[in-house]
GROMACS .gro file of C-alpha atoms in nm:
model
  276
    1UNK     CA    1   9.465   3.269   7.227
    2UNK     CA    2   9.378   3.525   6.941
    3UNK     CA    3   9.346   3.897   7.066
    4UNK     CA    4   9.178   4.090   6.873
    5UNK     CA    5   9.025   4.474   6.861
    6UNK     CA    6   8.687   4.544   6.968
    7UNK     CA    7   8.435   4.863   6.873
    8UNK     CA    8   8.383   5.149   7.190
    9UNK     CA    9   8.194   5.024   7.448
   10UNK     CA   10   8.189   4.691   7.414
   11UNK     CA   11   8.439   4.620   7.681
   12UNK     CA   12   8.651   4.271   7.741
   13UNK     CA   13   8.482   3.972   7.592
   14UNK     CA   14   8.604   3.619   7.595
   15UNK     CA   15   8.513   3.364   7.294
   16UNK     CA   16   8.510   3.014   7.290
   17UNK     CA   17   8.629   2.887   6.919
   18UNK     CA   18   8.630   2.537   7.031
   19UNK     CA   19   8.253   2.514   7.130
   20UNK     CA   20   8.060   2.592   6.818
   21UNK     CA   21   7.803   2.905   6.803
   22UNK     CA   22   7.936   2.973   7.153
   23UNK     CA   23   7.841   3.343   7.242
   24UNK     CA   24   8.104   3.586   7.402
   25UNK     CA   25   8.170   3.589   7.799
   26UNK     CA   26   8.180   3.967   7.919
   27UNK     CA   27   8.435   3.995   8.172
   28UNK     CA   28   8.237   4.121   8.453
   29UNK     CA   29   8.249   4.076   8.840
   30UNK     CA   30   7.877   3.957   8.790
   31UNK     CA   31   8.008   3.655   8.571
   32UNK     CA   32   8.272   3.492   8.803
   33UNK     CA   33   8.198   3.166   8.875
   34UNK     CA   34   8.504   3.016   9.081
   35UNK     CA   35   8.761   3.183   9.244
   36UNK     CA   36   8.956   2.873   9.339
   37UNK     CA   37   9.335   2.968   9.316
   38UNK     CA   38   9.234   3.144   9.024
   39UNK     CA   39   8.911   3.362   8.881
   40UNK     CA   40   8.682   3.193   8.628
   41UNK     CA   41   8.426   3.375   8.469
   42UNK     CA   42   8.079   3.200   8.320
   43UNK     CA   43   7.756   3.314   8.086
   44UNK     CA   44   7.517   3.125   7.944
   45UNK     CA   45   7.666   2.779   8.048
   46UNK     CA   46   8.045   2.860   7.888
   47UNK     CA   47   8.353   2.904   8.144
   48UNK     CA   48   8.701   3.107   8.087
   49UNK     CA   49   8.946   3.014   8.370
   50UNK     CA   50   9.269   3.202   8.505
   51UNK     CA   51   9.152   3.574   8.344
   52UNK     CA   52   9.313   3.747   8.610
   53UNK     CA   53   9.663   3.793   8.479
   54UNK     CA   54   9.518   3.924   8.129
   55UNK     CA   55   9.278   4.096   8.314
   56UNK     CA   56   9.529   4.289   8.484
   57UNK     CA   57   9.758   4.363   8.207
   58UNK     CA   58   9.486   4.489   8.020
   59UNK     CA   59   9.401   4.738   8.283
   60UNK     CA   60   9.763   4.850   8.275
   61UNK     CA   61   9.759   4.934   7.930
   62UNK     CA   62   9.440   5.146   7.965
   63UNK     CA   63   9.231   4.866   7.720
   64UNK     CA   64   8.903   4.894   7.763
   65UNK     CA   65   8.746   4.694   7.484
   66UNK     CA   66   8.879   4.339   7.337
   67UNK     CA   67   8.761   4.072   7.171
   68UNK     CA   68   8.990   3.743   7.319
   69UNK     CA   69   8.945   3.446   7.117
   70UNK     CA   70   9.057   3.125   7.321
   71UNK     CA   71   9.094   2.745   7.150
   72UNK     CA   72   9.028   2.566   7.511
   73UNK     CA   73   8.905   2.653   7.847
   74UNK     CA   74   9.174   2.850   8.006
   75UNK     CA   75   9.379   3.163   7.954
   76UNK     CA   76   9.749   3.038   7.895
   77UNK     CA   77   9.961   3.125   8.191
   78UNK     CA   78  10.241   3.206   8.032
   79UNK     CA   79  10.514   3.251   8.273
   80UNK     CA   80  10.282   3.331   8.536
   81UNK     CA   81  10.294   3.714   8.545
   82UNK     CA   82  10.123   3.953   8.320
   83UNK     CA   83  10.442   4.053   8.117
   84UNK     CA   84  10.377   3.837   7.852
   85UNK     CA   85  10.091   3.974   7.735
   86UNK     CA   86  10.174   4.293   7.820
   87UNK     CA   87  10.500   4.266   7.551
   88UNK     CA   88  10.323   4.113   7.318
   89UNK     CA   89  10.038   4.388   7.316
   90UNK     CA   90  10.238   4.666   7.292
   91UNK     CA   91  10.475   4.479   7.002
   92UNK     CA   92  10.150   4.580   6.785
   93UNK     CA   93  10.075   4.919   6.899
   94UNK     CA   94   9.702   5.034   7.106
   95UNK     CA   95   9.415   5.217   6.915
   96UNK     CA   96   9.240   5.502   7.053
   97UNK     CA   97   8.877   5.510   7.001
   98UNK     CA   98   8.658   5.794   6.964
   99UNK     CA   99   8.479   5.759   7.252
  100UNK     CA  100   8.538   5.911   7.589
  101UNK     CA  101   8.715   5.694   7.837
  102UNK     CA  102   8.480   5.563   8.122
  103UNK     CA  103   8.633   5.525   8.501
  104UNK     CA  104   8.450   5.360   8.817
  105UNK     CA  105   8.525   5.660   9.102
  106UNK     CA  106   8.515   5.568   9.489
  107UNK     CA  107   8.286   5.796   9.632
  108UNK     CA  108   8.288   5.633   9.986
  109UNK     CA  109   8.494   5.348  10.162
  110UNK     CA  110   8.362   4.983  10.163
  111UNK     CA  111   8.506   4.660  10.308
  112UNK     CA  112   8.462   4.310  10.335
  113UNK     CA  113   8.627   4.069  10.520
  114UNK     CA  114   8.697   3.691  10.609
  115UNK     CA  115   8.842   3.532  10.959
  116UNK     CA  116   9.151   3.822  10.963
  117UNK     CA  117   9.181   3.876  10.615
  118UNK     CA  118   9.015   4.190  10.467
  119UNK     CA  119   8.976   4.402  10.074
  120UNK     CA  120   8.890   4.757  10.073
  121UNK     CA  121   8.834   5.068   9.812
  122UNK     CA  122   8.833   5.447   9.934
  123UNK     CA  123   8.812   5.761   9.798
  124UNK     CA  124   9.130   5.870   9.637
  125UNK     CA  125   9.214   6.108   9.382
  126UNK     CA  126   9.386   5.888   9.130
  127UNK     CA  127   9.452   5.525   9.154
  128UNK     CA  128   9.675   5.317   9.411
  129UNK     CA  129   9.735   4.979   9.571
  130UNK     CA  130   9.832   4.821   9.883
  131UNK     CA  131   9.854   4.492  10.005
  132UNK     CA  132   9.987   4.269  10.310
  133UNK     CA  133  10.129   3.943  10.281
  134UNK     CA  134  10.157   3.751  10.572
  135UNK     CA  135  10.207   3.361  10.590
  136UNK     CA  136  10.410   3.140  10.796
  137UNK     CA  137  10.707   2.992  10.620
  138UNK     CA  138  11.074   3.069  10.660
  139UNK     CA  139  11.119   3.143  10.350
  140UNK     CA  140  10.859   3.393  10.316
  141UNK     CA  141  10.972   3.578  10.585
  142UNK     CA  142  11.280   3.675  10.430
  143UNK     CA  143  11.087   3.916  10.213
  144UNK     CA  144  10.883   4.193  10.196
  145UNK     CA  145  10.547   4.176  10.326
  146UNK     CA  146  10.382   4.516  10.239
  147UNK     CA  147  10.395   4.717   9.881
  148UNK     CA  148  10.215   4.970   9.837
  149UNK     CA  149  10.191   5.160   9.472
  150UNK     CA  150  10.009   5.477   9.335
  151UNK     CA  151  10.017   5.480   9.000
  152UNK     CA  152  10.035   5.800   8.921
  153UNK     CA  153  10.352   5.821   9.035
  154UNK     CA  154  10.486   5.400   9.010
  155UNK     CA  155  10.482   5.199   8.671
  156UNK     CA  156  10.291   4.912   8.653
  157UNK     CA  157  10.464   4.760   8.310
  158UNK     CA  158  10.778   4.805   8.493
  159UNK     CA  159  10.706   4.747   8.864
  160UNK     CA  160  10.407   4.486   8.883
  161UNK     CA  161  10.329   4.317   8.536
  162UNK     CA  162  10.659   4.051   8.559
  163UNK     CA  163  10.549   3.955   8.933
  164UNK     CA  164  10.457   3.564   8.915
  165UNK     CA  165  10.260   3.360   9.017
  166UNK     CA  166  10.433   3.153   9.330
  167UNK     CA  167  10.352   2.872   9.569
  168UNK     CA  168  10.507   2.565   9.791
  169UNK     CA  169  10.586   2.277   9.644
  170UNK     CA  170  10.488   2.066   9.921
  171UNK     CA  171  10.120   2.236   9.838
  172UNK     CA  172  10.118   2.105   9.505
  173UNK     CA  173   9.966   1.785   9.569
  174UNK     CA  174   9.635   1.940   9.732
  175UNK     CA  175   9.636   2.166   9.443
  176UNK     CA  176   9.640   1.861   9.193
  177UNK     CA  177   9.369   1.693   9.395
  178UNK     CA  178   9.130   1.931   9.330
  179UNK     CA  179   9.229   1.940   8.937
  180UNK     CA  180   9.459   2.287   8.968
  181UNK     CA  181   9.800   2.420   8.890
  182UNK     CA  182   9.814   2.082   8.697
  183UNK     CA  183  10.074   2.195   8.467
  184UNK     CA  184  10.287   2.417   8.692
  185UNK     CA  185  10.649   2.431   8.672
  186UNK     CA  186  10.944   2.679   8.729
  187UNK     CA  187  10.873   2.813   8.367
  188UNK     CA  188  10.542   2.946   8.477
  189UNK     CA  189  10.601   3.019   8.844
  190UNK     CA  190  10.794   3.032   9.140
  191UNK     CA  191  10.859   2.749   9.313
  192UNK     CA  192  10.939   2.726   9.716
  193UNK     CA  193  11.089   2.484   9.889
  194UNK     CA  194  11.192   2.462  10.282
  195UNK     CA  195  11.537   2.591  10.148
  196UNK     CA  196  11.441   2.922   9.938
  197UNK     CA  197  11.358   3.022   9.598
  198UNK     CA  198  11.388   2.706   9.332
  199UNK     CA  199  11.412   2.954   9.039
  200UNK     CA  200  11.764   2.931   8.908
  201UNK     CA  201  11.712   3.312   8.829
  202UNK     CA  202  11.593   3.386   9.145
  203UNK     CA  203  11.318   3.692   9.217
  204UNK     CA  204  11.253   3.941   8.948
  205UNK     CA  205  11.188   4.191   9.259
  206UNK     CA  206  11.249   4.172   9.583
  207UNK     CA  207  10.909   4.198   9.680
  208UNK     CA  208  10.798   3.999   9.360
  209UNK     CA  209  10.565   3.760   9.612
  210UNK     CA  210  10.350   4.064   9.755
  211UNK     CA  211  10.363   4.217   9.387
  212UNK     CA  212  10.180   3.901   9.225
  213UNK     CA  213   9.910   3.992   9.501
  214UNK     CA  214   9.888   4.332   9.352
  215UNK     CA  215   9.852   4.216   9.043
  216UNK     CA  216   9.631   3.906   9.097
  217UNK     CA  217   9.383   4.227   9.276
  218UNK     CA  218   9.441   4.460   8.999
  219UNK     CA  219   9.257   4.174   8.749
  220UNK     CA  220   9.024   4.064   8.986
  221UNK     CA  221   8.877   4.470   9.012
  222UNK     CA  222   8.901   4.528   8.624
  223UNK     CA  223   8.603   4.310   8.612
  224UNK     CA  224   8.376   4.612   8.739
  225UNK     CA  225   8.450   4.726   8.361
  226UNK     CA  226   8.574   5.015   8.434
  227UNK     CA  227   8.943   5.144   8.568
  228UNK     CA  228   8.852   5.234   8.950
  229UNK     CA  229   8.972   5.563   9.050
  230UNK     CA  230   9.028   5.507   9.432
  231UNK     CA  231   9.287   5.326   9.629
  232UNK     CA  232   9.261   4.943   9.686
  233UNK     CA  233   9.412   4.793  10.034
  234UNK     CA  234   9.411   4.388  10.109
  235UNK     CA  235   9.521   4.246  10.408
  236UNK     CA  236   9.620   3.845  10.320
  237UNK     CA  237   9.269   3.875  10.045
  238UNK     CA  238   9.309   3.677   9.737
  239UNK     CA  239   9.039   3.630   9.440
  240UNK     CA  240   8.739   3.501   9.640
  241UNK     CA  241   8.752   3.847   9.906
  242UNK     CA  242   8.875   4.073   9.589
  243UNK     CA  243   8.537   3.959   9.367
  244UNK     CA  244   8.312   3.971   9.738
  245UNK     CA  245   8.491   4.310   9.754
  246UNK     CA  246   8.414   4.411   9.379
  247UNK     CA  247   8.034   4.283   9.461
  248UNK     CA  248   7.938   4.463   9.746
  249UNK     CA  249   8.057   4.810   9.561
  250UNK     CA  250   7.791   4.760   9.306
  251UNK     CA  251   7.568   4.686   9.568
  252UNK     CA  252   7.553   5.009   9.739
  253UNK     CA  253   7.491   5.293   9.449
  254UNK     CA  254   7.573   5.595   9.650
  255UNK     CA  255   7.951   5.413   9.701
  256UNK     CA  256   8.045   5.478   9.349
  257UNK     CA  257   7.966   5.673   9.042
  258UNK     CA  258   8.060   5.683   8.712
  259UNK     CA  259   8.306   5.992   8.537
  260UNK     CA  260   8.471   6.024   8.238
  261UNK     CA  261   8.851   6.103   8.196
  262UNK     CA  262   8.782   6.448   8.143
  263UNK     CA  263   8.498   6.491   8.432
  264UNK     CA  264   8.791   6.362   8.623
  265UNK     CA  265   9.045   6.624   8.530
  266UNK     CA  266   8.750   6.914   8.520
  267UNK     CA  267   8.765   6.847   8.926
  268UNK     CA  268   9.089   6.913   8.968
  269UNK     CA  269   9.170   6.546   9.059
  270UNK     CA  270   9.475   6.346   8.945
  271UNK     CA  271   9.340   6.005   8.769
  272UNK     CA  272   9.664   5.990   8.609
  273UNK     CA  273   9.808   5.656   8.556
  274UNK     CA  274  10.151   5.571   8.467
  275UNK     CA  275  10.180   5.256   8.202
  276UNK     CA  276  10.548   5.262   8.064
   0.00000   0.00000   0.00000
């Protein structure tokens, strides 16, 4: 994966270099395609798997326009989290633009749900998160179940981007089956057993497992384009209920509007978001 800057505008694109004359992928909620333990995005016949964890990290650096050049199909996980990228980014420094910053702002609440678990967005002056984690396993239960983060006050370099990716081993079989996760491992996630955490290092928070949710959510929303100025709440969601979620928003005009950063701070509202 090659990352490389992009002109105002033009937002997050995804190219294929191993499919010849292959035109970019926007990363847009319009474009997802599968949202099958992971969010794949599709135009014009060309798929980019796993963008969520880029996605994210992107969003908590404040990038709004890239140009990601990929060799194969998927993103590379990494270690699972969004620190990687994250690092690596800032090792080379951001560019500011001279254009004004664009923002998504929740004018009115909207929800969707599935069986008991539910994604919504209100109205809120800046930008925060919440989510509940619930799932029956005794090792699950020895750890937080709710987070909840508003970023103008929280970090999300420092208290979401190392959360990783996690899951049961006895799952990873019916994950295989259905050609995923085929080249997890403890290097690029956490690994649970009836017994605990496998991880020789253990948790990088306490609350890493609701965190990844976070995380996983704050990706899945950057594909409206735009940062969303609002505060996000999921209730056991995961990618398929945070893209129906992103959806029905853009359905229903008079739920959202578009403001730039300094319409935002002309109406008195904090949009501020913390990144280091």
């Amino acid at each position: 994966m090659t990352l490389r800057p992009a002109d105002a505008d033009t937002g997050v694109r995804f190219i294929r270099t191993d499919i010849k004359n292959s035109r970019p992928v926007r990363a847009l909620v319009q474009n997802v395609s599968d949202t099958t333990l992971s969010t794949s995005i599709i135009q014009d016949g060309v798929q980019v798997a796993t963008v969520e964890h880029l996605m994210s990290g992107l969003w908590g650096l404040g990038i709004d326009n890239l140009l990601v050049e990929l060799s194969g199909e998927e993103v590379p996980i990494m270690d699972g989290s969004a620190a990687p990228f994250v690092n690596l980014i800032r090792s080379v420094g951001i560019q500011e633009l001279p254009a004004a910053k664009k923002l998504l702002r929740i004018t009115r609440k909207i929800k969707v749900s599935q069986g008991e678990a539910w994604a919504s967005l209100s109205p809120y002056g800046g930008f925060k998160a919440a989510y509940t984690f619930v799932k029956e396993h005794p090792v699950y239960r020895r750890y937080p179940k709710y987070a909840e983060l508003d970023f103008a006050h929280n970090s999300y370099i420092n208290d979401v981007s190392r959360a990783r990716s996690f899951g049961e081993v006895e799952e990873l079989a019916q994950a295989h089956a259905i050609n995923r996760c085929l080249g997890s491992s403890l290097e690029n996630a956490v690994g649970i057993d009836g017994q605990g955490v496998m991880n020789s290092g253990g948790l990088r928070y306490e609350d890493e497992f609701v965190k990844h949710k976070l995380l996983d959510a704050i990706g899945d929303l950057y594909l409206l384009g735009r940062p969303v100025i609002g505060a996000f709440e999921g209730y056991m969601s995961g990618h398929a209920l945070n893209n129906k979620l992103a959806r029905a928003l853009l359905r229903v005009d008079d739920a959202w509007e578009l403001v730039t950063a300094d319409e935002q701070k002309v109406n008195g509202e904090a949009a501020a978001v913390s990144f280091v």
